XYZ file of C-alpha atoms in Angstrom:
354
model
C 9.858 -20.863 18.453
C 8.593 -24.004 16.737
C 5.428 -25.551 18.154
C 5.818 -29.279 17.722
C 2.952 -31.516 16.710
C 1.563 -33.451 19.652
C 2.413 -37.118 19.201
C 2.292 -40.145 21.449
C 5.590 -41.341 22.844
C 7.368 -44.633 22.296
C 10.753 -45.819 23.508
C 13.597 -47.622 21.719
C 16.064 -48.837 24.302
C 16.801 -45.792 26.436
C 15.740 -43.290 23.762
C 12.260 -41.780 23.914
C 10.640 -40.742 20.646
C 7.661 -38.420 20.351
C 5.797 -36.461 22.974
C 8.121 -33.941 24.593
C 11.299 -35.959 23.928
C 14.111 -34.284 21.958
C 14.096 -35.072 18.237
C 16.554 -37.948 17.942
C 19.111 -38.560 15.192
C 19.464 -41.975 13.594
C 21.647 -43.658 10.993
C 22.121 -47.102 9.463
C 25.173 -49.338 9.232
C 26.347 -50.238 5.738
C 28.309 -53.249 6.986
C 27.400 -56.913 6.549
C 25.532 -57.559 9.809
C 26.973 -61.078 9.879
C 30.383 -59.495 10.490
C 29.985 -58.667 14.162
C 33.313 -56.860 14.573
C 32.942 -54.557 11.569
C 29.362 -53.809 12.494
C 30.273 -52.955 16.079
C 33.174 -50.812 14.880
C 30.776 -48.786 12.767
C 28.209 -48.554 15.561
C 30.965 -47.159 17.798
C 31.946 -44.657 15.101
C 28.330 -43.545 14.774
C 27.926 -43.285 18.539
C 31.061 -41.122 18.719
C 29.482 -38.814 16.145
C 26.420 -38.501 18.400
C 24.102 -41.030 16.756
C 21.327 -42.082 19.121
C 19.743 -45.033 17.287
C 21.329 -47.322 14.680
C 19.501 -49.532 12.176
C 20.948 -52.799 10.900
C 19.995 -54.712 7.756
C 18.895 -58.263 8.550
C 18.925 -60.136 5.258
C 19.074 -63.749 6.412
C 19.156 -66.077 9.412
C 22.910 -65.649 9.916
C 22.474 -61.884 10.220
C 19.593 -62.406 12.654
C 21.785 -64.735 14.715
C 24.589 -62.141 14.820
C 22.213 -59.635 16.421
C 22.656 -61.405 19.767
C 26.366 -60.559 20.012
C 25.962 -57.089 18.527
C 23.194 -56.009 20.919
C 25.147 -56.996 24.023
C 28.103 -54.794 23.015
C 26.340 -51.846 21.377
C 26.491 -48.390 22.974
C 23.173 -47.351 21.420
C 19.751 -48.924 20.775
C 19.481 -50.968 17.594
C 16.691 -51.438 15.046
C 16.471 -54.532 12.852
C 15.530 -53.725 9.265
C 13.548 -56.679 7.934
C 11.635 -57.281 4.736
C 9.067 -60.033 4.205
C 10.484 -62.856 6.401
C 8.677 -62.946 9.738
C 11.083 -65.591 11.085
C 13.950 -63.101 10.984
C 11.888 -60.711 13.083
C 11.186 -63.407 15.671
C 14.874 -64.325 15.893
C 15.918 -60.696 16.286
C 13.367 -60.177 19.056
C 14.637 -63.247 20.897
C 18.192 -61.985 20.448
C 17.477 -58.687 22.180
C 16.890 -56.190 19.370
C 15.420 -52.900 20.599
C 13.006 -52.242 17.702
C 11.860 -53.562 14.324
C 11.405 -51.928 10.963
C 8.941 -54.252 9.251
C 5.670 -53.711 7.402
C 3.068 -56.106 8.839
C 1.128 -56.316 5.582
C 4.139 -57.694 3.723
C 5.064 -60.724 5.818
C 2.582 -63.217 4.425
C -0.097 -65.091 6.341
C -2.063 -63.480 9.129
C -0.694 -65.974 11.640
C 2.829 -64.803 10.784
C 1.879 -61.230 11.564
C 0.237 -62.308 14.814
C 3.393 -64.146 15.909
C 5.584 -61.089 15.275
C 3.181 -58.699 16.990
C 2.727 -60.916 20.034
C 6.508 -61.332 20.362
C 7.009 -57.571 20.037
C 4.382 -56.960 22.707
C 5.912 -59.414 25.164
C 9.364 -57.864 24.752
C 8.180 -54.223 24.583
C 9.603 -53.877 21.066
C 8.314 -50.933 18.968
C 7.637 -51.413 15.264
C 8.352 -48.860 12.548
C 6.094 -48.925 9.536
C 8.322 -47.778 6.682
C 6.688 -46.677 3.444
C 8.891 -45.975 0.422
C 7.378 -44.149 -2.539
C 9.379 -46.255 -4.983
C 8.207 -49.642 -3.739
C 4.505 -49.375 -2.992
C 2.348 -52.488 -3.011
C 0.650 -53.040 -6.378
C -2.832 -52.275 -5.071
C -1.736 -48.764 -4.063
C 0.742 -48.133 -6.877
C -2.012 -48.588 -9.484
C -4.411 -46.093 -7.876
C -5.137 -42.896 -9.804
C -3.983 -40.625 -6.992
C -0.976 -38.398 -6.238
C 1.945 -40.456 -4.960
C 1.908 -38.915 -1.485
C -1.737 -39.920 -1.018
C -0.989 -43.484 -2.092
C 1.875 -43.625 0.394
C -0.389 -42.509 3.231
C -3.045 -45.067 2.281
C -0.404 -47.796 2.358
C 0.803 -46.683 5.780
C -2.745 -46.582 7.126
C -3.342 -50.126 5.889
C -0.278 -51.406 7.753
C -1.273 -49.382 10.804
C -4.749 -50.892 10.769
C -3.269 -54.399 10.837
C -1.328 -53.555 13.994
C -4.213 -51.775 15.675
C -6.536 -54.722 14.979
C -4.067 -56.769 17.028
C -4.103 -54.125 19.787
C -0.570 -53.007 19.016
C 0.088 -49.278 19.302
C 3.828 -49.084 20.008
C 4.439 -47.761 16.514
C 6.195 -45.047 14.546
C 5.825 -44.260 10.861
C 8.036 -43.122 7.989
C 6.897 -42.053 4.510
C 9.984 -41.522 2.384
C 10.343 -40.634 -1.274
C 13.345 -39.565 -3.332
C 11.216 -36.598 -4.404
C 11.337 -33.843 -1.803
C 7.851 -32.398 -2.328
C 6.256 -35.860 -2.333
C 7.968 -36.563 0.984
C 6.803 -33.277 2.487
C 3.203 -33.724 1.375
C 3.075 -37.341 2.585
C 4.221 -36.429 6.102
C 1.928 -33.401 6.279
C -1.078 -35.516 5.350
C -0.140 -38.295 7.759
C 0.371 -35.812 10.578
C -3.278 -34.784 10.183
C -4.563 -38.340 10.404
C -2.700 -39.982 13.302
C -0.829 -39.075 16.468
C 1.912 -41.689 16.123
C 5.512 -40.396 16.147
C 6.969 -39.762 12.706
C 10.438 -40.737 11.488
C 11.549 -38.178 8.883
C 13.814 -38.671 5.908
C 14.221 -38.195 2.163
C 15.235 -41.572 0.765
C 17.876 -42.066 -1.923
C 18.729 -38.390 -1.514
C 22.160 -38.708 -3.126
C 25.787 -37.973 -2.337
C 26.992 -35.601 0.360
C 26.293 -32.353 -1.499
C 23.079 -33.140 -3.368
C 21.739 -35.369 -0.604
C 22.337 -32.758 2.047
C 20.461 -30.156 0.016
C 17.440 -32.393 -0.547
C 17.397 -33.624 3.040
C 17.770 -30.146 4.499
C 14.874 -28.845 2.427
C 12.616 -31.848 3.048
C 13.383 -32.562 6.683
C 13.895 -28.906 7.580
C 10.598 -27.856 6.038
C 8.676 -30.437 8.047
C 10.521 -29.736 11.294
C 9.856 -26.013 10.893
C 6.142 -26.860 10.834
C 6.455 -28.897 14.023
C 6.283 -32.260 12.240
C 8.804 -34.986 13.070
C 10.049 -36.864 16.125
C 13.198 -38.591 14.875
C 15.255 -38.145 11.699
C 17.714 -39.867 9.410
C 19.592 -37.957 6.719
C 20.167 -40.582 4.008
C 23.456 -39.992 2.192
C 25.641 -42.019 -0.158
C 28.561 -41.420 2.179
C 30.121 -42.631 5.412
C 27.093 -42.994 7.734
C 28.774 -40.760 10.340
C 28.207 -37.859 7.939
C 24.462 -38.532 8.209
C 24.683 -37.955 11.944
C 26.584 -34.665 11.628
C 24.081 -33.520 9.001
C 21.132 -34.487 11.178
C 22.308 -32.488 14.145
C 23.198 -29.633 11.823
C 19.607 -29.458 10.595
C 18.230 -29.601 14.133
C 20.652 -26.960 15.407
C 19.831 -24.597 12.542
C 16.186 -24.674 13.652
C 16.969 -24.328 17.343
C 15.644 -27.825 18.069
C 18.841 -29.339 19.519
C 21.983 -27.871 21.060
C 24.107 -31.012 20.915
C 27.646 -30.412 19.660
C 29.292 -27.458 17.962
C 27.429 -24.904 15.882
C 29.919 -24.017 13.155
C 29.723 -20.761 11.182
C 32.025 -19.232 8.578
C 31.851 -16.258 6.247
C 31.976 -16.422 2.445
C 35.262 -15.408 0.889
C 35.732 -11.899 -0.481
C 38.496 -9.606 -1.751
C 39.569 -8.736 1.792
C 40.511 -12.330 2.580
C 44.290 -12.818 2.878
C 44.251 -16.362 4.246
C 43.229 -19.818 2.970
C 39.750 -19.379 4.405
C 38.150 -22.313 2.596
C 40.819 -24.747 3.716
C 40.876 -23.312 7.216
C 37.115 -23.526 7.610
C 37.077 -27.162 6.479
C 39.876 -28.060 8.881
C 38.180 -26.355 11.835
C 34.869 -28.062 11.087
C 36.589 -31.446 10.860
C 38.662 -30.913 14.018
C 35.666 -30.088 16.198
C 32.904 -32.180 14.593
C 32.827 -34.669 17.487
C 33.179 -32.098 20.272
C 30.006 -32.597 22.289
C 29.712 -29.109 23.752
C 26.900 -26.746 22.632
C 29.154 -23.853 21.582
C 29.444 -21.749 18.430
C 32.794 -21.615 16.621
C 33.345 -19.084 13.822
C 35.908 -18.875 11.032
C 35.948 -15.411 9.492
C 37.986 -14.064 6.598
C 39.388 -10.835 8.016
C 39.904 -8.964 11.286
C 38.038 -5.928 9.957
C 34.538 -7.393 10.155
C 35.152 -10.915 11.495
C 35.055 -10.532 15.276
C 32.229 -8.006 15.044
C 29.997 -9.976 12.708
C 30.602 -13.134 14.722
C 30.622 -11.559 18.184
C 27.835 -13.935 19.196
C 30.244 -16.879 18.656
C 31.837 -18.389 21.734
C 35.166 -18.687 19.931
C 36.448 -17.817 16.495
C 39.280 -17.204 14.089
C 39.700 -14.084 11.964
C 42.212 -14.359 9.136
C 44.968 -11.861 8.332
C 48.126 -12.027 6.149
C 49.823 -15.369 6.958
C 48.372 -15.190 10.454
C 45.109 -14.856 12.266
C 43.408 -13.655 15.406
C 41.572 -15.845 17.882
C 38.597 -14.134 19.463
C 36.110 -14.924 22.198
C 32.665 -13.304 22.160
C 33.992 -10.678 19.752
C 37.094 -9.845 21.793
C 40.496 -10.685 20.262
C 42.500 -12.764 22.740
C 45.461 -14.040 20.663
C 47.445 -13.332 17.489
C 48.803 -16.554 15.946
C 50.701 -17.622 12.780
C 48.438 -19.229 10.195
C 49.987 -22.679 10.654
C 49.247 -22.630 14.400
C 45.706 -21.263 14.319
C 43.739 -24.482 14.659
C 45.925 -26.021 17.348
C 45.898 -22.766 19.325
C 42.120 -22.523 19.041
C 41.765 -26.116 20.197
C 44.063 -25.555 23.157
C 42.090 -22.497 24.266
C 38.767 -24.345 24.002
C 40.102 -27.398 25.835
C 41.515 -25.259 28.625
C 38.297 -23.249 28.937
C 36.203 -26.383 29.416
C 38.845 -28.400 31.305
C 38.931 -31.050 28.579
C 41.715 -33.451 27.678
C 42.691 -34.119 24.063
């Protein structure tokens, strides 16, 4: 069992982060925030995938103005991602945003920072300090120190600005495209503060390479009890980030949301299109929000036995397959009907409607 680091708790909308709250999964829209319909469509898609918090890029005053309509129709809490312009933060707060991602040391004059912090306080809006290893302020970038140490120093500087204004409703991220730099930065920060930490490996890459880097980086930290909310950054449909995030959490026993999917590697005994079948099963049930394990195994010789812990599964044969439940074969079905038959059995078991 993983012993989680003790952190203070904040709240974004109805989602608690830190303390004893479940580790939440976030993503970010890649739509133009000014386009309210497209942005809401993507928020709904992310929510259907299980996403619990969505971040939106706020690049200008028109995007900040659009926040008002988006917030009122969103199923999940929203975070405004803002760089440099304090006025955008103030507009987003007035328009009902649930949280800000803004670095207080980068928004100009002290009075600008004070205005944002006071507005956040009055509306109970948390602030995320987001440090990126590739865009450190010059004063830190030029230091003769390992990158992860420079990132932590930058975060502490921003944190000090907020604390000097008696603002403590904060979470922190320290992301790098280098996995080990990311890990070391979070480990060091976890020793210095008790604020909740938002985990992620930035610019991780496409689905395959990005998932590998994110799983190693985020998974390593979570296994050490570090991390209170996560985003798996992928150059892909943002919904894939959500599925990946829950996959990482489920593999560590930290969340039970949705299906735990398992499948065996192919071997010489396989007489069915196992690779295609496994992909189709994973796709069919990816949005099923029931904490069950579904297995796709290559043959009836070892399949049901090796996956007897699975709630339901398929074991391939020659142009057909067997559906099993907790290791017991309950149906023999032609290959073309396997997935539909499996779905029907699961839906009937849990009294669900397609």
